[in-house]
Short mmCIF file of C-alpha atoms in Angstrom, two decimals:
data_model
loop_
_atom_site.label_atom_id
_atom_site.label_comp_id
_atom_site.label_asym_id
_atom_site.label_seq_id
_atom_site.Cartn_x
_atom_site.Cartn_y
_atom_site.Cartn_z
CA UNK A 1 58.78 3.63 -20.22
CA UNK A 2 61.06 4.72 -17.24
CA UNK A 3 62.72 7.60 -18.54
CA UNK A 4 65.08 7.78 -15.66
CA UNK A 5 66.72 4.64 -17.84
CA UNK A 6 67.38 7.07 -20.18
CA UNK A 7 70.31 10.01 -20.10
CA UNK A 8 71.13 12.32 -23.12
CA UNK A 9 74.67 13.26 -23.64
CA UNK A 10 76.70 14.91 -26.32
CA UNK A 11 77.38 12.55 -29.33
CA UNK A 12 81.31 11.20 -28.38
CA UNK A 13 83.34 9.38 -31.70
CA UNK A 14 82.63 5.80 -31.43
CA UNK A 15 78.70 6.09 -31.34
CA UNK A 16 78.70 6.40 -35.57
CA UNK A 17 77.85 2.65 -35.98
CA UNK A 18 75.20 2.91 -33.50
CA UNK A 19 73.34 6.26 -34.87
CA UNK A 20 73.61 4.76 -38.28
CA UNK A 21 71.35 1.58 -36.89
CA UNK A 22 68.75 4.10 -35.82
CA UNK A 23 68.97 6.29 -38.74
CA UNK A 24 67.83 2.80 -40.74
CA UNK A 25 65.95 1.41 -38.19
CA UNK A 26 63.42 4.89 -38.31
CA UNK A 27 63.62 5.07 -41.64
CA UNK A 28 60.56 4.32 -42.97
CA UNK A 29 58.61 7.37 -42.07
CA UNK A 30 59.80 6.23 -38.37
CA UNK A 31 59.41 2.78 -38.93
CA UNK A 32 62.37 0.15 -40.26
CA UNK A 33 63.91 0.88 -43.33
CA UNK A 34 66.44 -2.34 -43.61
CA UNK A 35 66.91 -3.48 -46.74
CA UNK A 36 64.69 -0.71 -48.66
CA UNK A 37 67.82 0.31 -50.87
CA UNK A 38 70.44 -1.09 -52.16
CA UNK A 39 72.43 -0.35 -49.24
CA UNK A 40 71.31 0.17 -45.47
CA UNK A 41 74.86 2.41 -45.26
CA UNK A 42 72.41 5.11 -47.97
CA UNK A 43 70.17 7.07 -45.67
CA UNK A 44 72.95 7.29 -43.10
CA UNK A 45 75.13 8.51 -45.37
CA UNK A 46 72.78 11.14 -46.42
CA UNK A 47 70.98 11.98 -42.78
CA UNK A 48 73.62 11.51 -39.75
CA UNK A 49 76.90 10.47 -40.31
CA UNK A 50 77.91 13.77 -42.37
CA UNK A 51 76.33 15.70 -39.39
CA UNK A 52 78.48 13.60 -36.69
CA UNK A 53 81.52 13.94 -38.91
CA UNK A 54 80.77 18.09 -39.75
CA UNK A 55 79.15 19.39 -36.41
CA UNK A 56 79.89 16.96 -33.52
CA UNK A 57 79.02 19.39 -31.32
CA UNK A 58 75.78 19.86 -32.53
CA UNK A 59 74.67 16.24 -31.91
CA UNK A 60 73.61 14.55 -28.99
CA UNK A 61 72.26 10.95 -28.61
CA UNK A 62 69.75 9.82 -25.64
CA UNK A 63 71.80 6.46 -23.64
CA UNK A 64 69.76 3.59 -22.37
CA UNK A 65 69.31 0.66 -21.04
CA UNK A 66 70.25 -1.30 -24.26
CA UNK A 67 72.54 1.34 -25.64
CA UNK A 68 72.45 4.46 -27.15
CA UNK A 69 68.40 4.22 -28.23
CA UNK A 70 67.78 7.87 -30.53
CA UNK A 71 69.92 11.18 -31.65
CA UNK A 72 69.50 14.62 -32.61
CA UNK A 73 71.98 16.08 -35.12
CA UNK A 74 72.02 19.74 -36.63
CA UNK A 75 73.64 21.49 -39.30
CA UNK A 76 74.39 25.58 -37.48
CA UNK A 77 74.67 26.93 -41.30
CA UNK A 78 72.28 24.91 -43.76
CA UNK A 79 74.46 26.84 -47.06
CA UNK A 80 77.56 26.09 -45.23
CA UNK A 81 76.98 22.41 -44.66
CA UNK A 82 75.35 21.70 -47.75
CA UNK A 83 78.40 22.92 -50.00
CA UNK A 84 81.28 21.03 -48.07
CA UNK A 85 78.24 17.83 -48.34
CA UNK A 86 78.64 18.26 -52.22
CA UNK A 87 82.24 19.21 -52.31
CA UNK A 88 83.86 17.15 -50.21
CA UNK A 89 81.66 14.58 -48.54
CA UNK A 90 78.95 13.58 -51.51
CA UNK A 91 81.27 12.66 -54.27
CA UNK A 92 83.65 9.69 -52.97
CA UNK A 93 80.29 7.99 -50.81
CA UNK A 94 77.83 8.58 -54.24
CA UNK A 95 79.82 5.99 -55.87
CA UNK A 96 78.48 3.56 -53.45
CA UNK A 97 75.13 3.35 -55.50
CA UNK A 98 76.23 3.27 -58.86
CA UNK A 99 77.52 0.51 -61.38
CA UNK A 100 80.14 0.60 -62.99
CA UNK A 101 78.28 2.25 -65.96
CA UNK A 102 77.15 5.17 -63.37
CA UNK A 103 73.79 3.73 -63.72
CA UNK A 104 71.67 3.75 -59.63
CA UNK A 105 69.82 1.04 -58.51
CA UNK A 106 66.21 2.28 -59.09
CA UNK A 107 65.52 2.18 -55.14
CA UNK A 108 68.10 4.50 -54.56
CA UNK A 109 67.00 6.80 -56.99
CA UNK A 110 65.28 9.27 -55.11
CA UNK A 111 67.67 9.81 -52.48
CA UNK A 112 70.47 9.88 -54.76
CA UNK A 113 68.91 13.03 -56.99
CA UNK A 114 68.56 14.57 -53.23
CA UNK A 115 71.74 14.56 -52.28
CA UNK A 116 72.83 15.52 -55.90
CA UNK A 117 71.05 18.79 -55.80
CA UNK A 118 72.11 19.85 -52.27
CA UNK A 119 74.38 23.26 -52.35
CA UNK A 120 74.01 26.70 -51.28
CA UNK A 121 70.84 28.31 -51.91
CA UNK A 122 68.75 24.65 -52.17
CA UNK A 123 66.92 25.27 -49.24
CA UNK A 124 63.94 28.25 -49.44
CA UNK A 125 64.16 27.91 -45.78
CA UNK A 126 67.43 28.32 -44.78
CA UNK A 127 67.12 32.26 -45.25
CA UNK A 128 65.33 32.69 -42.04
CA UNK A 129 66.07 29.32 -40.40
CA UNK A 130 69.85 28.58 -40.85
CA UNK A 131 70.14 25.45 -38.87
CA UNK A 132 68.10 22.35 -39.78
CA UNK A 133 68.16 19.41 -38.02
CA UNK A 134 67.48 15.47 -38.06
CA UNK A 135 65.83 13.57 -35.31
CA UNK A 136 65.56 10.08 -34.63
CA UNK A 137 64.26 7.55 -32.02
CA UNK A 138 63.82 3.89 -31.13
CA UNK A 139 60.41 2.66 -30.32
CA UNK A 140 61.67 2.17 -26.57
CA UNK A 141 62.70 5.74 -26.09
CA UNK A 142 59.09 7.44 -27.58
CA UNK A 143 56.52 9.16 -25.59
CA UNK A 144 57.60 10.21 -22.53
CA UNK A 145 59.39 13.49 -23.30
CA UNK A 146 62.79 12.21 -24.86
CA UNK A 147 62.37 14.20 -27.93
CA UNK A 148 61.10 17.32 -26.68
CA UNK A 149 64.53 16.86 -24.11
CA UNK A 150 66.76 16.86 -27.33
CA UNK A 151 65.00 19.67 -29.09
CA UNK A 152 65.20 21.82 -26.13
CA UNK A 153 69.47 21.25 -25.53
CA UNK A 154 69.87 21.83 -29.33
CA UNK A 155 68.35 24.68 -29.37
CA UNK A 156 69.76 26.38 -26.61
CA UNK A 157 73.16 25.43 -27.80
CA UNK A 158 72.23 27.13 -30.94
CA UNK A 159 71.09 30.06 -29.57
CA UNK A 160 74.16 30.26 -27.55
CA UNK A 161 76.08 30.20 -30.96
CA UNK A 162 74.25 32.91 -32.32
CA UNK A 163 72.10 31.22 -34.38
CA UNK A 164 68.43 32.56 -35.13
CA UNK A 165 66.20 29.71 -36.76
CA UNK A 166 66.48 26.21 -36.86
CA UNK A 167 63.68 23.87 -39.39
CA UNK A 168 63.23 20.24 -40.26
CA UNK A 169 61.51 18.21 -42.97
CA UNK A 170 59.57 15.12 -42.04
CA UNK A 171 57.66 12.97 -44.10
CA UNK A 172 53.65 13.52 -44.42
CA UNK A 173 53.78 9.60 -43.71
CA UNK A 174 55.69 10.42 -40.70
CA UNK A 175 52.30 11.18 -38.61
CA UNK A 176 53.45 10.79 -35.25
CA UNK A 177 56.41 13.10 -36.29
CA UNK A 178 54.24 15.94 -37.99
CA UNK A 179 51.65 16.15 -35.19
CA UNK A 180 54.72 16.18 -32.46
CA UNK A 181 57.05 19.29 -33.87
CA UNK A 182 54.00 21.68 -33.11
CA UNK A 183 54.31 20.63 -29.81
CA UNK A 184 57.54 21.70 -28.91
CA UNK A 185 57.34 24.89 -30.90
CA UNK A 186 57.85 24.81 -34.25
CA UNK A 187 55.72 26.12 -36.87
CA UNK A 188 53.85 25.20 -40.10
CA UNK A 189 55.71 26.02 -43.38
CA UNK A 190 55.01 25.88 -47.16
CA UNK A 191 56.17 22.64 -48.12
CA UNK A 192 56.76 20.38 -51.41
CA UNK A 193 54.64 17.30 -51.86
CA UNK A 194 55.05 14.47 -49.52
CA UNK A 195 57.13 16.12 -47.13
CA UNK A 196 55.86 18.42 -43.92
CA UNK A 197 58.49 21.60 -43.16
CA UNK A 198 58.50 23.09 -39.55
CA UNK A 199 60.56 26.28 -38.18
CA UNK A 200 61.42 27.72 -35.45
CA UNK A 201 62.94 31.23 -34.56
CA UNK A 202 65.37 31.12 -31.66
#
């Protein structure tokens, strides 16, 4: 890959469409999710648009040659952002995966309870890392230093804000993604089953 066909720039309004593509077309422990659930609009809904929409300025999306090709988004205050998610962004887009009934399509099942249970305090982590963050890139734009670009600008814009710690979740299945965030400086944490936490103080 020629990364000099590549640029990363602050997220602008107007790139939502596109960073929802590459939040589905990752989303299979960084391979394509389309069609998994009962909507491909789900895991954007959960993992990028409410960051774009919240924080703008604490996204930024890598440009290339076909378009905008992989994102970073953030969350400054984890308890913050997860009570306006299930005050005022959660509610009106949960009814997307429900029947009439209030009954969820068995696919969606696990992401729904996810989203359910996010509020203040959900997040062990979030005590001594108060930012988290969600990273994602297209095939095209991996492995020539893309990622570690992104990290690197969003965490010296968080710094710059004041902010102290900044972790991630990635799936175990994700093992391109679990080997990589040692690499740039995060660190091992305790973790639930299936899923690989990282911090890092800033």
């Amino acid at each position: 890959m020629n990364q000099t066909a590549y640029a990363i720039r602050p997220f602008l309004v107007g790139d939502e469409g596109r960073l929802a593509e590459i939040c589905v077309g990752t989303g299979d422990a960084g391979a394509d999710a389309s069609g998994q659930y009962s909507s491909d609009s789900l895991l954007p809904d959960l993992f990028v648009l409410p960051y774009v929409t919240r924080h703008p300025d604490f996204a930024f999306v890598v440009d290339g040659p076909n378009g905008v090709a992989g994102y970073i988004v953030a969350a400054p205050n984890t308890d913050a952002f997860y009570e306006w998610f299930r005050q005022e962004w959660w509610p009106a887009r949960r009814t997307r995966y429900a029947d009439a009934t209030g009954a969820l399509d068995p696919r969606d099942a696990h992401f729904v309870a996810h989203a359910d249970g996010l509020r203040a305090g959900a997040e062990e982590h979030a005590a001594r890392y108060p930012a988290h963050l969600h990273i994602d890139l297209l095939p095209e734009a991996q492995g020539s230093g893309l990622g570690r670009s992104l990290i690197r600008i969003l965490a010296e814009k968080l710094r710059a804000s004041g902010v102290t710690g900044l972790y991630l979740i990635a799936s175990s299945a994700n093992t391109g993604a679990v080997a990589f965030y040692p690499r740039v400086g995060f660190e091992a944490l305790p973790s639930d089953e299936g899923a690989r936490a990282f911090g890092m103080i800033l």
